[in-house]
Amino acid sequence: MSSQKAPSIAVRGVGKSYSGVTVLHDIDLDIAPGEVHGLVGENGAGKSTLLKILGGAIKADAGTLSFDGDQVTVGSPRDAIAHGISLISQEGALVPALSVLDNVFLARWSHRGGLVSARTDRKRLAELMETTGFTVDPDARVDGLPIGVQQQVEILRSLARGARVIAMDEPTAVLAEHEKENLLGLIRKLAAGGTTIILVSHFLEEVLSVADRITVLRDGALIRTGNASETSPRELVGHMVGREIDVLYPDPQPVPDGAPVMLAARGLKRGLVNGVDLQVRSGEILGIAGLVGSGRTETLRLLFGADRPVEGVVEVDGVELAKHTPRAAMAAGVAMVPESRKEQGLVMVRSVAENVALSSLSGRRAGPFVKRPAEKTAVGDISKSVDIRAANPEAAIETLSGGNQQKALFAKWLLREPKVLLIDEPTRGVDVAAKTQIHHLITGLAADGLAVVCVSSEIEELLALSHRVLVLRHGEPAGEFPRGTSPEVVIAAAFGSHEGEPS
Amino acid sequence: MSVDTTPQTAAAPAPSAGTNMSRLAFRMRDYGIVAALVIIVIALSISTDTFLTSGNLVNLLDQTAVIGLLATGATICIISGVFDLTASATLALSAIIGVQVGRVTDVYVGMLAAVVAGALLGFVTGTVVVRSGVNSFVGTLATSMVYRGLAVMVTGGAIVYPLTASAEDFGMLTWPSLFGLTSATIMFVVVVAILGLVVARTTFGRRLYAVGGNAEAARLSGIRVGSIHVTAFMISGVCSALAGLILASRAGSAQSTMATGTELTAIAAAVVGGTSILGGEGAVWRAIVGALLLTLIGNGFNLLGWDTIYQQVLQGLLILFAVTMDRWLRKRTR
Ligand SMILES: Nc1ncnc2c1ncn2[C@@H]1O[C@H](COP(=O)(O)OP(=O)(O)OP(=O)(O)O)[C@@H](O)[C@H]1O
Ligand SMILES: [Mg+2]
């Protein structure tokens, strides 16, 4: 987007370790100007770490970085920005209380005589929105925006800074299907304009479709870099995990006849949600599909009592919830894996073990005391079954890779052995292998009689996992589809009659 | 870690060189402030011959008791994500209540009344903060003014004394006890040990950290965030009341201006000890280390006979030294 050309990047011998644990080892990587470079690997392989080093967010312990043959030091995000590198991190880096406009031009506001000139910024933002095709309200506070839109704000910010290299860490993990397509389109457009894009993603097809070359990392080492056109998802997975594995989605077992209704809701209303009814039987997996803003997440929150419905009834196992609070729902056997692990899911500064144990503390206590051996066993077992990879369960959970954090969040709720499990984006940021593992886990739990309600932006996942898919549109049910329905039909229902018009 | 090793899982932390190293680094990171404390202790032991005398050590611990109790209350509040600026006002008000009740009943009932008053005041503070939803800094600042004002009203601004007949008993916390330590020290050690256990080992402690680290995640995990906060304020109230009793016992009286401003010293001790003001991190032992450090620095000045003119400057510098060392050790392991 910038008038200047992107530099060619040479990474040589880059390494990084944390407290003696090597997380990146001797990485050599060349990235050509205007290239779309895919970066793939299992959870914890070191992808984010490598991007953060490029983006100046952390310092490498070893190795060098050169642009157009000149060795450079990227010691801080400021340095990186000065070199035209912009990092869009996995966790997001917006200032929550500021407006879209202020975030886009953060610390780079146009000014005239020392005063910020909002008018100029507004014009620049309008231009940027035109090139990207995004439509965002410049005055909205970013913490009120859906995650997908927040991410657009981050992209706008990179462009506003005149980035010539944009490193994106799992940008599509939080996006709905059509938003993903838009983003991939934008990536192609930027690359055609000479901007280099480094893309980390667990969606291998997506990486294959957009990248020129793809690098595979495994356990902190670079396994190979190859042309995207000469490789297949299967081959990539093989390199990622170091062996051949099956990545087929398991089929859920049929719901037994006469299985009791475990969760029922009637006439749920609040904010976006305008009269949702649903019923899930024991052993059944209900998928909820819909566009961003269709009230999917809000519906789950109402079911769990995270927000109090202004109208409506929730029944668990035939008993109406007396109070709409998480505590009441949990006492009735409901668990919810929330949408955002950083804001709603995890206590980032506490250890992996403490986080996993948190929602089921009362189940393992002797008087007021935590039964530590029992906790250790419980956390150890569940961590193994969802495959959390942490060097040390006592380490702060913020030191885990994104995908492993997601698995820990999942583990935390499984430890409660719920009767009803509400899941918002079950596999956000989880690698292909672990994803199948989580799918097996969910279908297995359902087979044991758990009732599951699952929201996912990934329509393929939803259709593969669910017995039925409920489509929401403007906070109201817009159709219900059995297993085996084609994705196109579901998407059409989500859009309503005017296909292609985002709500 | 080489390419072919299978990654370790949380379930089976293999004792590889890597994890051992990281465990060690963990220790270093955790105990930087202790190292600073030890250095100051060694320096004082070498440079004076009075420091390591039992008389001085008994005195030192006795001095630490008041600020140590307050710092413990402050730490527990800070861990849960709130500040308690009512600490010193609660201290004064409950000590006064203790003395007054003691006058009409007996000394022991009076002391019990002081502790109950501390808990109740903490309950009120907590309820005000939780119910009003205002920032705890502002909420407790206002509440502390009310408490101080009540203390003035109750005493009419005068000093209150126990009955002459029970004046001697009232000084019981200054009496020597086990190992020659004062009763105040023993009480301090016992209370702090209990609270340390509560915070580190109970389900309440776990919830305390969770609420301070991420209140929304805690709420969605079924934790009653409000009642955790109220409980934290109540514990802080009891700590304040106990500290008030020690001061009153020493002085043989109580008054409305007691310990003015010590809530800030308590917060300073908590933070010097390494408790994060962002919440969700910290420990009771850190409060004690912080309180010891502050007391020790003051003590050192007296022993060295340095001019008190320089005391504040050097005190500030030593605190900076201690916290910088703590920071530095933590950062190196990042
Ligand atoms: N601050 C830190 N302290 C200790 N270890 C860390 C820290 N940050 C990252 N790690 C470790 O480094 C390794 C690589 O993490 P990284 O975030 O780069 O993985 P990733 O490839 O991005 O994984 P994901 O796909 O799950 O996002 C992980 O094992 C992680 O636990
Ligand atoms: Mg990552």
Short mmCIF file of N, CA and C in Angstrom, two decimals, chain A residues 166-230:
data_model
loop_
_atom_site.label_atom_id
_atom_site.label_comp_id
_atom_site.label_asym_id
_atom_site.label_seq_id
_atom_site.Cartn_x
_atom_site.Cartn_y
_atom_site.Cartn_z
N ILE A 166 3.41 -7.16 6.58
CA ILE A 166 2.41 -7.37 7.62
C ILE A 166 2.43 -8.83 8.04
N ALA A 167 2.70 -9.03 9.32
CA ALA A 167 2.72 -10.40 9.84
C ALA A 167 1.42 -10.60 10.59
N MET A 168 0.64 -11.60 10.15
CA MET A 168 -0.67 -11.82 10.77
C MET A 168 -0.67 -13.17 11.48
N ASP A 169 -0.97 -13.12 12.78
CA ASP A 169 -0.97 -14.36 13.56
C ASP A 169 -2.41 -14.87 13.70
N GLU A 170 -2.72 -15.89 12.97
CA GLU A 170 -4.05 -16.51 12.98
C GLU A 170 -5.19 -15.50 12.82
N PRO A 171 -5.12 -14.71 11.76
CA PRO A 171 -6.15 -13.68 11.60
C PRO A 171 -7.53 -14.26 11.33
N THR A 172 -7.59 -15.43 10.74
CA THR A 172 -8.91 -15.95 10.35
C THR A 172 -9.55 -16.79 11.43
N ALA A 173 -8.80 -17.03 12.53
CA ALA A 173 -9.34 -17.89 13.58
C ALA A 173 -10.65 -17.34 14.13
N VAL A 174 -10.78 -16.02 14.11
CA VAL A 174 -11.96 -15.42 14.73
C VAL A 174 -13.01 -15.00 13.72
N LEU A 175 -12.81 -15.37 12.47
CA LEU A 175 -13.71 -14.83 11.44
C LEU A 175 -14.73 -15.84 10.95
N ALA A 176 -15.86 -15.32 10.50
CA ALA A 176 -16.87 -16.17 9.87
C ALA A 176 -16.46 -16.42 8.43
N GLU A 177 -17.12 -17.39 7.83
CA GLU A 177 -16.72 -17.87 6.50
C GLU A 177 -16.54 -16.76 5.47
N HIS A 178 -17.56 -15.91 5.32
CA HIS A 178 -17.45 -14.90 4.25
C HIS A 178 -16.43 -13.84 4.62
N GLU A 179 -16.24 -13.62 5.93
CA GLU A 179 -15.21 -12.66 6.34
C GLU A 179 -13.82 -13.19 6.01
N LYS A 180 -13.67 -14.51 6.17
CA LYS A 180 -12.39 -15.13 5.82
C LYS A 180 -12.09 -14.89 4.35
N GLU A 181 -13.10 -15.14 3.52
CA GLU A 181 -12.91 -14.95 2.09
C GLU A 181 -12.49 -13.52 1.80
N ASN A 182 -13.16 -12.57 2.46
CA ASN A 182 -12.80 -11.16 2.26
C ASN A 182 -11.36 -10.91 2.63
N LEU A 183 -10.94 -11.49 3.77
CA LEU A 183 -9.58 -11.25 4.24
C LEU A 183 -8.57 -11.84 3.28
N LEU A 184 -8.85 -13.06 2.82
CA LEU A 184 -7.91 -13.68 1.88
C LEU A 184 -7.82 -12.86 0.61
N GLY A 185 -8.97 -12.34 0.17
CA GLY A 185 -8.99 -11.46 -1.00
C GLY A 185 -8.11 -10.24 -0.78
N LEU A 186 -8.23 -9.68 0.42
CA LEU A 186 -7.44 -8.49 0.74
C LEU A 186 -5.95 -8.82 0.76
N ILE A 187 -5.62 -9.98 1.31
CA ILE A 187 -4.21 -10.39 1.35
C ILE A 187 -3.65 -10.48 -0.06
N ARG A 188 -4.43 -11.09 -0.96
CA ARG A 188 -3.96 -11.19 -2.35
C ARG A 188 -3.75 -9.81 -2.95
N LYS A 189 -4.69 -8.93 -2.66
CA LYS A 189 -4.64 -7.58 -3.22
C LYS A 189 -3.41 -6.83 -2.70
N LEU A 190 -3.17 -6.94 -1.39
CA LEU A 190 -2.02 -6.26 -0.80
C LEU A 190 -0.73 -6.80 -1.39
N ALA A 191 -0.65 -8.13 -1.52
CA ALA A 191 0.56 -8.74 -2.04
C ALA A 191 0.80 -8.30 -3.48
N ALA A 192 -0.30 -8.23 -4.25
CA ALA A 192 -0.17 -7.77 -5.63
C ALA A 192 0.36 -6.35 -5.67
N GLY A 193 0.03 -5.57 -4.63
CA GLY A 193 0.52 -4.20 -4.56
C GLY A 193 1.93 -4.11 -4.00
N GLY A 194 2.56 -5.22 -3.72
CA GLY A 194 3.96 -5.21 -3.29
C GLY A 194 4.17 -5.37 -1.80
N THR A 195 3.11 -5.50 -1.03
CA THR A 195 3.27 -5.69 0.41
C THR A 195 3.56 -7.17 0.69
N THR A 196 4.51 -7.40 1.59
CA THR A 196 4.79 -8.77 1.98
C THR A 196 3.83 -9.16 3.10
N ILE A 197 3.30 -10.36 2.99
CA ILE A 197 2.41 -10.84 4.05
C ILE A 197 2.96 -12.14 4.63
N ILE A 198 3.08 -12.19 5.94
CA ILE A 198 3.43 -13.46 6.58
C ILE A 198 2.18 -13.90 7.33
N LEU A 199 1.73 -15.09 7.01
CA LEU A 199 0.43 -15.54 7.51
C LEU A 199 0.57 -16.82 8.32
N VAL A 200 0.19 -16.74 9.58
CA VAL A 200 0.14 -17.95 10.41
C VAL A 200 -1.30 -18.41 10.46
N SER A 201 -1.54 -19.68 10.21
CA SER A 201 -2.90 -20.17 10.28
C SER A 201 -2.92 -21.67 10.49
N HIS A 202 -3.99 -22.13 11.13
CA HIS A 202 -4.19 -23.57 11.25
C HIS A 202 -5.11 -24.11 10.17
N PHE A 203 -5.62 -23.22 9.33
CA PHE A 203 -6.46 -23.67 8.22
C PHE A 203 -5.57 -23.89 7.01
N LEU A 204 -5.18 -25.13 6.81
CA LEU A 204 -4.15 -25.41 5.81
C LEU A 204 -4.62 -25.10 4.40
N GLU A 205 -5.90 -25.41 4.10
CA GLU A 205 -6.40 -25.12 2.76
C GLU A 205 -6.28 -23.62 2.46
N GLU A 206 -6.61 -22.87 3.48
CA GLU A 206 -6.58 -21.42 3.33
C GLU A 206 -5.15 -20.94 3.06
N VAL A 207 -4.21 -21.47 3.82
CA VAL A 207 -2.81 -21.10 3.61
C VAL A 207 -2.39 -21.52 2.21
N LEU A 208 -2.76 -22.74 1.84
CA LEU A 208 -2.37 -23.24 0.52
C LEU A 208 -2.95 -22.38 -0.59
N SER A 209 -4.17 -21.88 -0.37
CA SER A 209 -4.81 -21.13 -1.45
C SER A 209 -4.22 -19.73 -1.62
N VAL A 210 -3.67 -19.18 -0.56
CA VAL A 210 -3.24 -17.79 -0.66
C VAL A 210 -1.73 -17.62 -0.67
N ALA A 211 -0.99 -18.58 -0.10
CA ALA A 211 0.45 -18.38 0.06
C ALA A 211 1.23 -18.73 -1.20
N ASP A 212 2.38 -18.06 -1.39
CA ASP A 212 3.29 -18.46 -2.45
C ASP A 212 4.17 -19.59 -1.94
N ARG A 213 4.70 -19.37 -0.73
CA ARG A 213 5.54 -20.42 -0.15
C ARG A 213 5.09 -20.66 1.30
N ILE A 214 5.38 -21.85 1.79
CA ILE A 214 4.93 -22.23 3.12
C ILE A 214 6.09 -22.81 3.92
N THR A 215 6.24 -22.34 5.15
CA THR A 215 7.27 -22.88 6.05
C THR A 215 6.58 -23.66 7.16
N VAL A 216 7.14 -24.82 7.45
CA VAL A 216 6.60 -25.64 8.54
C VAL A 216 7.56 -25.61 9.73
N LEU A 217 7.03 -25.29 10.90
CA LEU A 217 7.82 -25.36 12.13
C LEU A 217 7.34 -26.55 12.94
N ARG A 218 8.29 -27.19 13.61
CA ARG A 218 7.91 -28.24 14.56
C ARG A 218 8.85 -28.18 15.76
N ASP A 219 8.28 -28.10 16.94
CA ASP A 219 9.07 -28.02 18.18
C ASP A 219 10.19 -26.99 18.09
N GLY A 220 9.88 -25.86 17.51
CA GLY A 220 10.84 -24.77 17.48
C GLY A 220 11.88 -24.86 16.37
N ALA A 221 11.81 -25.89 15.55
CA ALA A 221 12.78 -26.00 14.46
C ALA A 221 12.07 -25.84 13.12
N LEU A 222 12.81 -25.29 12.14
CA LEU A 222 12.23 -25.15 10.82
C LEU A 222 12.37 -26.49 10.09
N ILE A 223 11.26 -27.09 9.72
CA ILE A 223 11.31 -28.40 9.08
C ILE A 223 11.53 -28.27 7.58
N ARG A 224 10.75 -27.40 6.96
CA ARG A 224 11.02 -27.15 5.54
C ARG A 224 10.26 -25.92 5.05
N THR A 225 10.78 -25.35 3.98
CA THR A 225 10.07 -24.28 3.30
C THR A 225 9.85 -24.75 1.87
N GLY A 226 8.65 -24.64 1.36
CA GLY A 226 8.41 -25.12 0.01
C GLY A 226 7.36 -24.29 -0.71
N ASN A 227 7.27 -24.48 -2.01
CA ASN A 227 6.25 -23.77 -2.78
C ASN A 227 4.87 -24.32 -2.46
N ALA A 228 3.93 -23.42 -2.32
CA ALA A 228 2.58 -23.84 -1.95
C ALA A 228 1.97 -24.70 -3.05
N SER A 229 2.32 -24.39 -4.29
CA SER A 229 1.69 -25.12 -5.39
C SER A 229 2.15 -26.57 -5.46
N GLU A 230 3.24 -26.89 -4.76
CA GLU A 230 3.77 -28.25 -4.87
C GLU A 230 3.49 -29.10 -3.63
#
